Amino acid sequence: MARILAIDFGTRRMGLAVSDALGMTAQGLPTLQRTRIADDLEHLRSIVEEYAVEKVLLGNPIGHSGGETSMSELVAEFAEKLRRRLPCPVELRDERLTSVEANRTLREAGLSIGKRQRAVDRMAAVLLLQSYLDYLENERNRESRPHE
C-alpha cells in the first residue's frame, strides 16, 4: 500500500501525519514550524522521500457554506508550489472541522491549553488522514461486496 502524507496547513505551523505501510492508520509527525517557503518545501520533500510517500493530502479549509475562504486561497497557492517540488500528486481535501475536532479530542484527553496548542496541528493532520484512509477502506469494502 502506498504511503500518504497529510498536511494541516497554517501560516506559522503545519501539522503532519503519514499513513502506516498498510494504509490503515495515520501517525502524527513532528509539527513543522514555518520559516521560509523554500525551507518548508524542502522539509516536506525530504519527508516524502524518507517515507516513500506516493500522495500528499493538503487540508483545504473551505467555508461552512462550501465556498472559498482567504485561507483556502493560500492553501491552493501552496498546493501549486508543492506540485512543482514533489514527485507525487498533491490533492486538496475538505478539512472544515478537523481543527475543531482535534481541539475537542485533546481537551477531552485532559491536555492543558499549552499542550493542546502544541498538539492541535498534528492532531488535525492525523484526523484528516485517518478520515481519508477510512473512506478508502469503505470504498474497497463496497467494491468487494457482490451486487445485490
mmCIF file of N, CA and C in Angstrom:
data_model
loop_
_atom_site.group_PDB
_atom_site.id
_atom_site.type_symbol
_atom_site.label_atom_id
_atom_site.label_comp_id
_atom_site.label_asym_id
_atom_site.label_seq_id
_atom_site.Cartn_x
_atom_site.Cartn_y
_atom_site.Cartn_z
ATOM 1 N N MET A 1 0.845 -1.187 0.000
ATOM 2 C CA MET A 1 0.000 0.000 0.000
ATOM 3 C C MET A 1 0.883 1.240 0.000
ATOM 4 N N ALA A 2 0.549 2.191 -0.814
ATOM 5 C CA ALA A 2 1.305 3.436 -0.906
ATOM 6 C C ALA A 2 1.078 4.283 0.342
ATOM 7 N N ARG A 3 2.129 4.929 0.787
ATOM 8 C CA ARG A 3 2.000 5.822 1.940
ATOM 9 C C ARG A 3 1.466 7.178 1.495
ATOM 10 N N ILE A 4 0.726 7.799 2.403
ATOM 11 C CA ILE A 4 0.119 9.100 2.148
ATOM 12 C C ILE A 4 0.567 10.051 3.251
ATOM 13 N N LEU A 5 0.918 11.272 2.865
ATOM 14 C CA LEU A 5 1.268 12.323 3.810
ATOM 15 C C LEU A 5 0.118 13.317 3.850
ATOM 16 N N ALA A 6 -0.337 13.661 5.054
ATOM 17 C CA ALA A 6 -1.374 14.676 5.214
ATOM 18 C C ALA A 6 -0.755 15.911 5.852
ATOM 19 N N ILE A 7 -1.187 17.075 5.358
ATOM 20 C CA ILE A 7 -0.682 18.346 5.866
ATOM 21 C C ILE A 7 -1.859 19.217 6.291
ATOM 22 N N ASP A 8 -1.827 19.648 7.553
ATOM 23 C CA ASP A 8 -2.767 20.647 8.040
ATOM 24 C C ASP A 8 -2.033 21.980 7.928
ATOM 25 N N PHE A 9 -2.350 22.737 6.878
ATOM 26 C CA PHE A 9 -1.635 23.959 6.534
ATOM 27 C C PHE A 9 -1.939 25.085 7.499
ATOM 28 N N GLY A 10 -0.896 25.798 7.878
ATOM 29 C CA GLY A 10 -1.044 27.008 8.674
ATOM 30 C C GLY A 10 0.046 27.989 8.286
ATOM 31 N N THR A 11 -0.168 29.247 8.584
ATOM 32 C CA THR A 11 0.824 30.251 8.209
ATOM 33 C C THR A 11 2.032 30.251 9.141
ATOM 34 N N ARG A 12 1.877 29.719 10.352
ATOM 35 C CA ARG A 12 3.000 29.633 11.288
ATOM 36 C C ARG A 12 3.468 28.202 11.530
ATOM 37 N N ARG A 13 2.536 27.254 11.444
ATOM 38 C CA ARG A 13 2.865 25.841 11.685
ATOM 39 C C ARG A 13 2.082 24.976 10.710
ATOM 40 N N MET A 14 2.634 23.790 10.447
ATOM 41 C CA MET A 14 1.904 22.804 9.650
ATOM 42 C C MET A 14 1.902 21.492 10.407
ATOM 43 N N GLY A 15 0.692 20.964 10.613
ATOM 44 C CA GLY A 15 0.567 19.644 11.201
ATOM 45 C C GLY A 15 0.810 18.607 10.122
ATOM 46 N N LEU A 16 1.500 17.516 10.492
ATOM 47 C CA LEU A 16 1.862 16.480 9.534
ATOM 48 C C LEU A 16 1.488 15.108 10.072
ATOM 49 N N ALA A 17 1.042 14.246 9.171
ATOM 50 C CA ALA A 17 0.753 12.845 9.527
ATOM 51 C C ALA A 17 1.045 11.999 8.302
ATOM 52 N N VAL A 18 1.469 10.758 8.551
ATOM 53 C CA VAL A 18 1.757 9.824 7.464
ATOM 54 C C VAL A 18 1.057 8.508 7.756
ATOM 55 N N SER A 19 0.625 7.844 6.688
ATOM 56 C CA SER A 19 -0.047 6.556 6.872
ATOM 57 C C SER A 19 0.990 5.470 7.139
ATOM 58 N N ASP A 20 0.545 4.407 7.806
ATOM 59 C CA ASP A 20 1.428 3.262 8.028
ATOM 60 C C ASP A 20 1.609 2.517 6.703
ATOM 61 N N ALA A 21 2.502 1.538 6.696
ATOM 62 C CA ALA A 21 2.827 0.811 5.467
ATOM 63 C C ALA A 21 1.627 0.070 4.884
ATOM 64 N N LEU A 22 0.645 -0.274 5.716
ATOM 65 C CA LEU A 22 -0.540 -0.988 5.237
ATOM 66 C C LEU A 22 -1.659 -0.044 4.800
ATOM 67 N N GLY A 23 -1.486 1.242 5.051
ATOM 68 C CA GLY A 23 -2.506 2.213 4.667
ATOM 69 C C GLY A 23 -3.751 2.148 5.525
ATOM 70 N N MET A 24 -3.588 1.756 6.793
ATOM 71 C CA MET A 24 -4.749 1.611 7.672
ATOM 72 C C MET A 24 -4.835 2.681 8.745
ATOM 73 N N THR A 25 -3.681 3.144 9.221
ATOM 74 C CA THR A 25 -3.693 4.117 10.312
ATOM 75 C C THR A 25 -2.814 5.322 9.988
ATOM 76 N N ALA A 26 -3.161 6.437 10.605
ATOM 77 C CA ALA A 26 -2.412 7.684 10.460
ATOM 78 C C ALA A 26 -1.571 7.907 11.703
ATOM 79 N N GLN A 27 -0.304 8.219 11.491
ATOM 80 C CA GLN A 27 0.591 8.536 12.604
ATOM 81 C C GLN A 27 1.050 9.977 12.475
ATOM 82 N N GLY A 28 0.974 10.710 13.580
ATOM 83 C CA GLY A 28 1.425 12.094 13.567
ATOM 84 C C GLY A 28 2.936 12.185 13.488
ATOM 85 N N LEU A 29 3.400 13.191 12.787
ATOM 86 C CA LEU A 29 4.824 13.519 12.716
ATOM 87 C C LEU A 29 5.032 14.835 13.450
ATOM 88 N N PRO A 30 6.277 15.168 13.763
ATOM 89 C CA PRO A 30 6.507 16.465 14.425
ATOM 90 C C PRO A 30 5.964 17.627 13.590
ATOM 91 N N THR A 31 5.358 18.576 14.270
ATOM 92 C CA THR A 31 4.798 19.753 13.615
ATOM 93 C C THR A 31 5.920 20.572 12.988
ATOM 94 N N LEU A 32 5.678 21.031 11.777
ATOM 95 C CA LEU A 32 6.645 21.858 11.066
ATOM 96 C C LEU A 32 6.435 23.318 11.458
ATOM 97 N N GLN A 33 7.430 23.896 12.104
ATOM 98 C CA GLN A 33 7.395 25.326 12.410
ATOM 99 C C GLN A 33 7.826 26.055 11.148
ATOM 100 N N ARG A 34 6.955 26.871 10.596
ATOM 101 C CA ARG A 34 7.230 27.542 9.327
ATOM 102 C C ARG A 34 8.404 28.510 9.460
ATOM 103 N N THR A 35 9.224 28.538 8.420
ATOM 104 C CA THR A 35 10.315 29.512 8.352
ATOM 105 C C THR A 35 10.180 30.234 7.015
ATOM 106 N N ARG A 36 11.036 29.873 6.077
ATOM 107 C CA ARG A 36 10.935 30.419 4.717
ATOM 108 C C ARG A 36 10.246 29.378 3.843
ATOM 109 N N ILE A 37 9.538 29.814 2.813
ATOM 110 C CA ILE A 37 8.804 28.894 1.948
ATOM 111 C C ILE A 37 9.741 27.848 1.341
ATOM 112 N N ALA A 38 10.932 28.258 0.916
ATOM 113 C CA ALA A 38 11.879 27.306 0.317
ATOM 114 C C ALA A 38 12.274 26.229 1.322
ATOM 115 N N ASP A 39 12.501 26.621 2.577
ATOM 116 C CA ASP A 39 12.857 25.651 3.617
ATOM 117 C C ASP A 39 11.686 24.726 3.931
ATOM 118 N N ASP A 40 10.481 25.289 3.974
ATOM 119 C CA ASP A 40 9.285 24.475 4.237
ATOM 120 C C ASP A 40 9.104 23.420 3.145
ATOM 121 N N LEU A 41 9.235 23.850 1.895
ATOM 122 C CA LEU A 41 9.079 22.919 0.771
ATOM 123 C C LEU A 41 10.154 21.842 0.785
ATOM 124 N N GLU A 42 11.369 22.223 1.121
ATOM 125 C CA GLU A 42 12.465 21.253 1.179
ATOM 126 C C GLU A 42 12.219 20.247 2.301
ATOM 127 N N HIS A 43 11.742 20.715 3.446
ATOM 128 C CA HIS A 43 11.439 19.814 4.564
ATOM 129 C C HIS A 43 10.369 18.793 4.153
ATOM 130 N N LEU A 44 9.332 19.265 3.488
ATOM 131 C CA LEU A 44 8.258 18.361 3.047
ATOM 132 C C LEU A 44 8.755 17.396 1.976
ATOM 133 N N ARG A 45 9.615 17.872 1.082
ATOM 134 C CA ARG A 45 10.186 16.988 0.070
ATOM 135 C C ARG A 45 10.999 15.874 0.727
ATOM 136 N N SER A 46 11.751 16.223 1.773
ATOM 137 C CA SER A 46 12.557 15.204 2.458
ATOM 138 C C SER A 46 11.669 14.179 3.175
ATOM 139 N N ILE A 47 10.530 14.607 3.705
ATOM 140 C CA ILE A 47 9.592 13.654 4.335
ATOM 141 C C ILE A 47 9.015 12.719 3.276
ATOM 142 N N VAL A 48 8.633 13.267 2.140
ATOM 143 C CA VAL A 48 8.094 12.457 1.041
ATOM 144 C C VAL A 48 9.118 11.397 0.637
ATOM 145 N N GLU A 49 10.368 11.794 0.575
ATOM 146 C CA GLU A 49 11.436 10.855 0.209
ATOM 147 C C GLU A 49 11.657 9.817 1.312
ATOM 148 N N GLU A 50 11.776 10.283 2.555
ATOM 149 C CA GLU A 50 12.052 9.382 3.684
ATOM 150 C C GLU A 50 10.990 8.293 3.835
ATOM 151 N N TYR A 51 9.723 8.655 3.681
ATOM 152 C CA TYR A 51 8.630 7.704 3.886
ATOM 153 C C TYR A 51 8.115 7.088 2.582
ATOM 154 N N ALA A 52 8.759 7.391 1.460
ATOM 155 C CA ALA A 52 8.323 6.895 0.143
ATOM 156 C C ALA A 52 6.838 7.199 -0.073
ATOM 157 N N VAL A 53 6.461 8.443 0.173
ATOM 158 C CA VAL A 53 5.084 8.898 0.038
ATOM 159 C C VAL A 53 4.700 8.936 -1.435
ATOM 160 N N GLU A 54 3.504 8.434 -1.734
ATOM 161 C CA GLU A 54 3.032 8.422 -3.113
ATOM 162 C C GLU A 54 1.858 9.370 -3.353
ATOM 163 N N LYS A 55 1.364 10.013 -2.283
ATOM 164 C CA LYS A 55 0.308 11.020 -2.424
ATOM 165 C C LYS A 55 0.360 11.935 -1.216
ATOM 166 N N VAL A 56 0.095 13.222 -1.464
ATOM 167 C CA VAL A 56 0.021 14.197 -0.383
ATOM 168 C C VAL A 56 -1.400 14.739 -0.337
ATOM 169 N N LEU A 57 -1.982 14.722 0.866
ATOM 170 C CA LEU A 57 -3.293 15.344 1.101
ATOM 171 C C LEU A 57 -3.037 16.659 1.801
ATOM 172 N N LEU A 58 -3.588 17.703 1.254
ATOM 173 C CA LEU A 58 -3.439 19.023 1.844
ATOM 174 C C LEU A 58 -4.825 19.474 2.279
ATOM 175 N N GLY A 59 -4.966 19.695 3.584
ATOM 176 C CA GLY A 59 -6.255 20.112 4.112
ATOM 177 C C GLY A 59 -6.687 21.437 3.519
ATOM 178 N N ASN A 60 -7.912 21.471 3.003
ATOM 179 C CA ASN A 60 -8.453 22.667 2.368
ATOM 180 C C ASN A 60 -9.565 23.230 3.247
ATOM 181 N N PRO A 61 -9.303 24.349 3.929
ATOM 182 C CA PRO A 61 -10.287 24.904 4.862
ATOM 183 C C PRO A 61 -11.358 25.732 4.151
ATOM 184 N N ILE A 62 -12.226 25.052 3.407
ATOM 185 C CA ILE A 62 -13.298 25.779 2.734
ATOM 186 C C ILE A 62 -14.337 26.211 3.774
ATOM 187 N N GLY A 63 -15.103 27.235 3.440
ATOM 188 C CA GLY A 63 -16.086 27.773 4.376
ATOM 189 C C GLY A 63 -17.221 26.791 4.641
ATOM 190 N N HIS A 64 -17.963 27.018 5.704
ATOM 191 C CA HIS A 64 -19.077 26.131 6.063
ATOM 192 C C HIS A 64 -20.130 26.075 4.966
ATOM 193 N N SER A 65 -20.215 27.138 4.167
ATOM 194 C CA SER A 65 -21.170 27.148 3.054
ATOM 195 C C SER A 65 -20.628 26.419 1.832
ATOM 196 N N GLY A 66 -19.356 25.981 1.899
ATOM 197 C CA GLY A 66 -18.752 25.289 0.770
ATOM 198 C C GLY A 66 -17.954 26.188 -0.150
ATOM 199 N N GLY A 67 -17.894 27.479 0.172
ATOM 200 C CA GLY A 67 -17.173 28.430 -0.672
ATOM 201 C C GLY A 67 -15.733 28.624 -0.237
ATOM 202 N N GLU A 68 -14.983 29.301 -1.093
ATOM 203 C CA GLU A 68 -13.583 29.606 -0.815
ATOM 204 C C GLU A 68 -13.468 30.581 0.355
ATOM 205 N N THR A 69 -12.364 30.481 1.076
ATOM 206 C CA THR A 69 -12.029 31.425 2.141
ATOM 207 C C THR A 69 -10.650 31.998 1.827
ATOM 208 N N SER A 70 -10.236 33.011 2.571
ATOM 209 C CA SER A 70 -8.892 33.562 2.340
ATOM 210 C C SER A 70 -7.835 32.494 2.625
ATOM 211 N N MET A 71 -8.069 31.643 3.617
ATOM 212 C CA MET A 71 -7.107 30.591 3.925
ATOM 213 C C MET A 71 -7.104 29.515 2.840
ATOM 214 N N SER A 72 -8.257 29.172 2.278
ATOM 215 C CA SER A 72 -8.269 28.155 1.219
ATOM 216 C C SER A 72 -7.544 28.664 -0.029
ATOM 217 N N GLU A 73 -7.551 29.981 -0.255
ATOM 218 C CA GLU A 73 -6.781 30.543 -1.363
ATOM 219 C C GLU A 73 -5.283 30.385 -1.107
ATOM 220 N N LEU A 74 -4.842 30.594 0.144
ATOM 221 C CA LEU A 74 -3.437 30.373 0.500
ATOM 222 C C LEU A 74 -3.057 28.902 0.331
ATOM 223 N N VAL A 75 -3.958 28.019 0.713
ATOM 224 C CA VAL A 75 -3.717 26.579 0.566
ATOM 225 C C VAL A 75 -3.569 26.210 -0.910
ATOM 226 N N ALA A 76 -4.412 26.769 -1.767
ATOM 227 C CA ALA A 76 -4.330 26.478 -3.205
ATOM 228 C C ALA A 76 -2.995 26.937 -3.773
ATOM 229 N N GLU A 77 -2.530 28.109 -3.351
ATOM 230 C CA GLU A 77 -1.227 28.604 -3.800
ATOM 231 C C GLU A 77 -0.107 27.685 -3.319
ATOM 232 N N PHE A 78 -0.191 27.249 -2.067
ATOM 233 C CA PHE A 78 0.823 26.353 -1.508
ATOM 234 C C PHE A 78 0.795 25.003 -2.228
ATOM 235 N N ALA A 79 -0.390 24.522 -2.557
ATOM 236 C CA ALA A 79 -0.519 23.248 -3.273
ATOM 237 C C ALA A 79 0.206 23.315 -4.608
ATOM 238 N N GLU A 80 0.097 24.431 -5.308
ATOM 239 C CA GLU A 80 0.790 24.586 -6.594
ATOM 240 C C GLU A 80 2.300 24.534 -6.414
ATOM 241 N N LYS A 81 2.791 25.162 -5.361
ATOM 242 C CA LYS A 81 4.230 25.128 -5.074
ATOM 243 C C LYS A 81 4.679 23.707 -4.754
ATOM 244 N N LEU A 82 3.864 22.988 -3.987
ATOM 245 C CA LEU A 82 4.183 21.592 -3.667
ATOM 246 C C LEU A 82 4.204 20.732 -4.927
ATOM 247 N N ARG A 83 3.233 20.927 -5.795
ATOM 248 C CA ARG A 83 3.159 20.125 -7.025
ATOM 249 C C ARG A 83 4.403 20.311 -7.885
ATOM 250 N N ARG A 84 4.942 21.515 -7.883
ATOM 251 C CA ARG A 84 6.154 21.766 -8.674
ATOM 252 C C ARG A 84 7.386 21.150 -8.032
ATOM 253 N N ARG A 85 7.348 20.906 -6.720
ATOM 254 C CA ARG A 85 8.516 20.436 -5.975
ATOM 255 C C ARG A 85 8.522 18.932 -5.714
ATOM 256 N N LEU A 86 7.343 18.315 -5.654
ATOM 257 C CA LEU A 86 7.262 16.908 -5.241
ATOM 258 C C LEU A 86 7.046 15.981 -6.434
ATOM 259 N N PRO A 87 7.519 14.734 -6.302
ATOM 260 C CA PRO A 87 7.359 13.766 -7.383
ATOM 261 C C PRO A 87 6.031 13.007 -7.343
ATOM 262 N N CYS A 88 5.111 13.421 -6.470
ATOM 263 C CA CYS A 88 3.844 12.698 -6.310
ATOM 264 C C CYS A 88 2.680 13.683 -6.390
ATOM 265 N N PRO A 89 1.461 13.154 -6.599
ATOM 266 C CA PRO A 89 0.289 14.037 -6.659
ATOM 267 C C PRO A 89 0.007 14.711 -5.317
ATOM 268 N N VAL A 90 -0.531 15.918 -5.407
ATOM 269 C CA VAL A 90 -0.974 16.680 -4.234
ATOM 270 C C VAL A 90 -2.466 16.915 -4.421
ATOM 271 N N GLU A 91 -3.250 16.449 -3.455
ATOM 272 C CA GLU A 91 -4.706 16.525 -3.541
ATOM 273 C C GLU A 91 -5.248 17.381 -2.404
ATOM 274 N N LEU A 92 -6.145 18.289 -2.727
ATOM 275 C CA LEU A 92 -6.808 19.077 -1.694
ATOM 276 C C LEU A 92 -7.963 18.263 -1.127
ATOM 277 N N ARG A 93 -8.125 18.321 0.192
ATOM 278 C CA ARG A 93 -9.174 17.540 0.859
ATOM 279 C C ARG A 93 -9.888 18.433 1.871
ATOM 280 N N ASP A 94 -11.199 18.425 1.838
ATOM 281 C CA ASP A 94 -12.007 19.229 2.752
ATOM 282 C C ASP A 94 -11.629 18.922 4.200
ATOM 283 N N GLU A 95 -11.311 19.960 4.940
ATOM 284 C CA GLU A 95 -10.931 19.782 6.347
ATOM 285 C C GLU A 95 -11.717 20.706 7.255
ATOM 286 N N ARG A 96 -12.920 21.028 6.882
ATOM 287 C CA ARG A 96 -13.687 22.041 7.605
ATOM 288 C C ARG A 96 -13.676 21.888 9.108
ATOM 289 N N LEU A 97 -13.781 20.695 9.607
ATOM 290 C CA LEU A 97 -13.956 20.534 11.053
ATOM 291 C C LEU A 97 -12.795 19.836 11.750
ATOM 292 N N THR A 98 -11.679 19.588 11.046
ATOM 293 C CA THR A 98 -10.605 18.824 11.683
ATOM 294 C C THR A 98 -9.983 19.555 12.865
ATOM 295 N N SER A 99 -9.767 20.862 12.767
ATOM 296 C CA SER A 99 -9.156 21.592 13.883
ATOM 297 C C SER A 99 -10.092 21.649 15.078
ATOM 298 N N VAL A 100 -11.388 21.814 14.823
ATOM 299 C CA VAL A 100 -12.376 21.812 15.902
ATOM 300 C C VAL A 100 -12.390 20.443 16.586
ATOM 301 N N GLU A 101 -12.429 19.388 15.785
ATOM 302 C CA GLU A 101 -12.410 18.016 16.325
ATOM 303 C C GLU A 101 -11.110 17.744 17.079
ATOM 304 N N ALA A 102 -9.980 18.205 16.531
ATOM 305 C CA ALA A 102 -8.688 17.995 17.189
ATOM 306 C C ALA A 102 -8.676 18.667 18.558
ATOM 307 N N ASN A 103 -9.146 19.904 18.628
ATOM 308 C CA ASN A 103 -9.192 20.616 19.909
ATOM 309 C C ASN A 103 -10.082 19.893 20.907
ATOM 310 N N ARG A 104 -11.236 19.422 20.439
ATOM 311 C CA ARG A 104 -12.156 18.714 21.333
ATOM 312 C C ARG A 104 -11.535 17.420 21.855
ATOM 313 N N THR A 105 -10.908 16.669 20.964
ATOM 314 C CA THR A 105 -10.266 15.412 21.347
ATOM 315 C C THR A 105 -9.171 15.645 22.377
ATOM 316 N N LEU A 106 -8.346 16.653 22.141
ATOM 317 C CA LEU A 106 -7.246 16.944 23.067
ATOM 318 C C LEU A 106 -7.770 17.466 24.399
ATOM 319 N N ARG A 107 -8.839 18.270 24.367
ATOM 320 C CA ARG A 107 -9.441 18.784 25.603
ATOM 321 C C ARG A 107 -10.014 17.620 26.417
ATOM 322 N N GLU A 108 -10.703 16.700 25.719
ATOM 323 C CA GLU A 108 -11.278 15.541 26.410
ATOM 324 C C GLU A 108 -10.200 14.629 26.980
ATOM 325 N N ALA A 109 -9.012 14.660 26.371
ATOM 326 C CA ALA A 109 -7.894 13.857 26.877
ATOM 327 C C ALA A 109 -7.244 14.508 28.092
ATOM 328 N N GLY A 110 -7.720 15.711 28.454
ATOM 329 C CA GLY A 110 -7.226 16.369 29.655
ATOM 330 C C GLY A 110 -5.952 17.175 29.456
ATOM 331 N N LEU A 111 -5.589 17.486 28.211
ATOM 332 C CA LEU A 111 -4.388 18.271 27.981
ATOM 333 C C LEU A 111 -4.616 19.732 28.354
ATOM 334 N N SER A 112 -3.576 20.330 28.915
ATOM 335 C CA SER A 112 -3.650 21.756 29.256
ATOM 336 C C SER A 112 -3.729 22.576 27.974
ATOM 337 N N ILE A 113 -4.102 23.837 28.101
ATOM 338 C CA ILE A 113 -4.210 24.721 26.935
ATOM 339 C C ILE A 113 -2.881 24.780 26.191
ATOM 340 N N GLY A 114 -1.792 24.907 26.913
ATOM 341 C CA GLY A 114 -0.469 24.982 26.286
ATOM 342 C C GLY A 114 -0.133 23.726 25.496
ATOM 343 N N LYS A 115 -0.396 22.573 26.084
ATOM 344 C CA LYS A 115 -0.119 21.316 25.382
ATOM 345 C C LYS A 115 -1.053 21.132 24.194
ATOM 346 N N ARG A 116 -2.309 21.557 24.350
ATOM 347 C CA ARG A 116 -3.249 21.481 23.222
ATOM 348 C C ARG A 116 -2.766 22.330 22.056
ATOM 349 N N GLN A 117 -2.304 23.544 22.345
ATOM 350 C CA GLN A 117 -1.829 24.430 21.285
ATOM 351 C C GLN A 117 -0.656 23.807 20.536
ATOM 352 N N ARG A 118 0.206 23.079 21.248
ATOM 353 C CA ARG A 118 1.363 22.452 20.597
ATOM 354 C C ARG A 118 0.974 21.198 19.818
ATOM 355 N N ALA A 119 -0.137 20.570 20.172
ATOM 356 C CA ALA A 119 -0.508 19.292 19.551
ATOM 357 C C ALA A 119 -1.630 19.393 18.526
ATOM 358 N N VAL A 120 -2.359 20.520 18.487
ATOM 359 C CA VAL A 120 -3.567 20.591 17.677
ATOM 360 C C VAL A 120 -3.291 20.447 16.176
ATOM 361 N N ASP A 121 -2.194 21.001 15.679
ATOM 362 C CA ASP A 121 -1.912 20.910 14.245
ATOM 363 C C ASP A 121 -1.644 19.466 13.829
ATOM 364 N N ARG A 122 -0.848 18.769 14.630
ATOM 365 C CA ARG A 122 -0.556 17.359 14.344
ATOM 366 C C ARG A 122 -1.834 16.526 14.418
ATOM 367 N N MET A 123 -2.639 16.755 15.453
ATOM 368 C CA MET A 123 -3.885 16.009 15.609
ATOM 369 C C MET A 123 -4.828 16.272 14.438
ATOM 370 N N ALA A 124 -4.897 17.513 13.956
ATOM 371 C CA ALA A 124 -5.751 17.837 12.810
ATOM 372 C C ALA A 124 -5.279 17.080 11.567
ATOM 373 N N ALA A 125 -3.956 16.983 11.373
ATOM 374 C CA ALA A 125 -3.420 16.230 10.232
ATOM 375 C C ALA A 125 -3.744 14.748 10.363
ATOM 376 N N VAL A 126 -3.639 14.215 11.579
ATOM 377 C CA VAL A 126 -3.971 12.796 11.814
ATOM 378 C C VAL A 126 -5.448 12.552 11.502
ATOM 379 N N LEU A 127 -6.325 13.437 11.957
ATOM 380 C CA LEU A 127 -7.760 13.273 11.704
ATOM 381 C C LEU A 127 -8.080 13.375 10.211
ATOM 382 N N LEU A 128 -7.439 14.302 9.524
ATOM 383 C CA LEU A 128 -7.624 14.448 8.085
ATOM 384 C C LEU A 128 -7.229 13.170 7.363
ATOM 385 N N LEU A 129 -6.054 12.656 7.696
ATOM 386 C CA LEU A 129 -5.563 11.452 7.033
ATOM 387 C C LEU A 129 -6.384 10.227 7.408
ATOM 388 N N GLN A 130 -6.737 10.079 8.693
ATOM 389 C CA GLN A 130 -7.499 8.900 9.100
ATOM 390 C C GLN A 130 -8.867 8.874 8.438
ATOM 391 N N SER A 131 -9.500 10.034 8.296
ATOM 392 C CA SER A 131 -10.803 10.054 7.624
ATOM 393 C C SER A 131 -10.650 9.647 6.162
ATOM 394 N N TYR A 132 -9.559 10.027 5.526
ATOM 395 C CA TYR A 132 -9.309 9.643 4.136
ATOM 396 C C TYR A 132 -9.033 8.137 4.042
ATOM 397 N N LEU A 133 -8.224 7.610 4.952
ATOM 398 C CA LEU A 133 -7.943 6.167 4.951
ATOM 399 C C LEU A 133 -9.211 5.363 5.194
ATOM 400 N N ASP A 134 -10.069 5.832 6.099
ATOM 401 C CA ASP A 134 -11.347 5.160 6.359
ATOM 402 C C ASP A 134 -12.231 5.193 5.114
ATOM 403 N N TYR A 135 -12.244 6.330 4.427
ATOM 404 C CA TYR A 135 -13.003 6.455 3.178
ATOM 405 C C TYR A 135 -12.507 5.433 2.150
ATOM 406 N N LEU A 136 -11.184 5.326 1.982
ATOM 407 C CA LEU A 136 -10.623 4.356 1.027
ATOM 408 C C LEU A 136 -11.007 2.926 1.404
ATOM 409 N N GLU A 137 -10.951 2.612 2.688
ATOM 410 C CA GLU A 137 -11.307 1.270 3.166
ATOM 411 C C GLU A 137 -12.779 0.976 2.889
ATOM 412 N N ASN A 138 -13.646 1.947 3.150
ATOM 413 C CA ASN A 138 -15.073 1.760 2.874
ATOM 414 C C ASN A 138 -15.323 1.546 1.386
ATOM 415 N N GLU A 139 -14.603 2.280 0.536
ATOM 416 C CA GLU A 139 -14.739 2.109 -0.912
ATOM 417 C C GLU A 139 -14.298 0.709 -1.339
ATOM 418 N N ARG A 140 -13.168 0.243 -0.784
ATOM 419 C CA ARG A 140 -12.685 -1.112 -1.112
ATOM 420 C C ARG A 140 -13.700 -2.163 -0.676
ATOM 421 N N ASN A 141 -14.253 -1.992 0.520
ATOM 422 C CA ASN A 141 -15.246 -2.950 1.020
ATOM 423 C C ASN A 141 -16.510 -2.942 0.170
ATOM 424 N N ARG A 142 -16.935 -1.753 -0.235
ATOM 425 C CA ARG A 142 -18.138 -1.640 -1.049
ATOM 426 C C ARG A 142 -17.931 -2.305 -2.410
ATOM 427 N N GLU A 143 -16.765 -2.124 -2.997
ATOM 428 C CA GLU A 143 -16.459 -2.713 -4.291
ATOM 429 C C GLU A 143 -16.314 -4.228 -4.231
ATOM 430 N N SER A 144 -15.891 -4.750 -3.079
ATOM 431 C CA SER A 144 -15.664 -6.195 -2.975
ATOM 432 C C SER A 144 -16.941 -6.981 -2.665
ATOM 433 N N ARG A 145 -18.004 -6.276 -2.241
ATOM 434 C CA ARG A 145 -19.262 -6.961 -1.962
ATOM 435 C C ARG A 145 -19.992 -7.289 -3.260
ATOM 436 N N PRO A 146 -20.614 -8.456 -3.323
ATOM 437 C CA PRO A 146 -21.396 -8.786 -4.512
ATOM 438 C C PRO A 146 -22.586 -7.824 -4.650
ATOM 439 N N HIS A 147 -22.894 -7.486 -5.878
ATOM 440 C CA HIS A 147 -24.043 -6.590 -6.110
ATOM 441 C C HIS A 147 -25.330 -7.320 -5.825
ATOM 442 N N GLU A 148 -26.220 -6.615 -5.201
ATOM 443 C CA GLU A 148 -27.494 -7.243 -4.816
ATOM 444 C C GLU A 148 -28.544 -6.991 -5.858
#
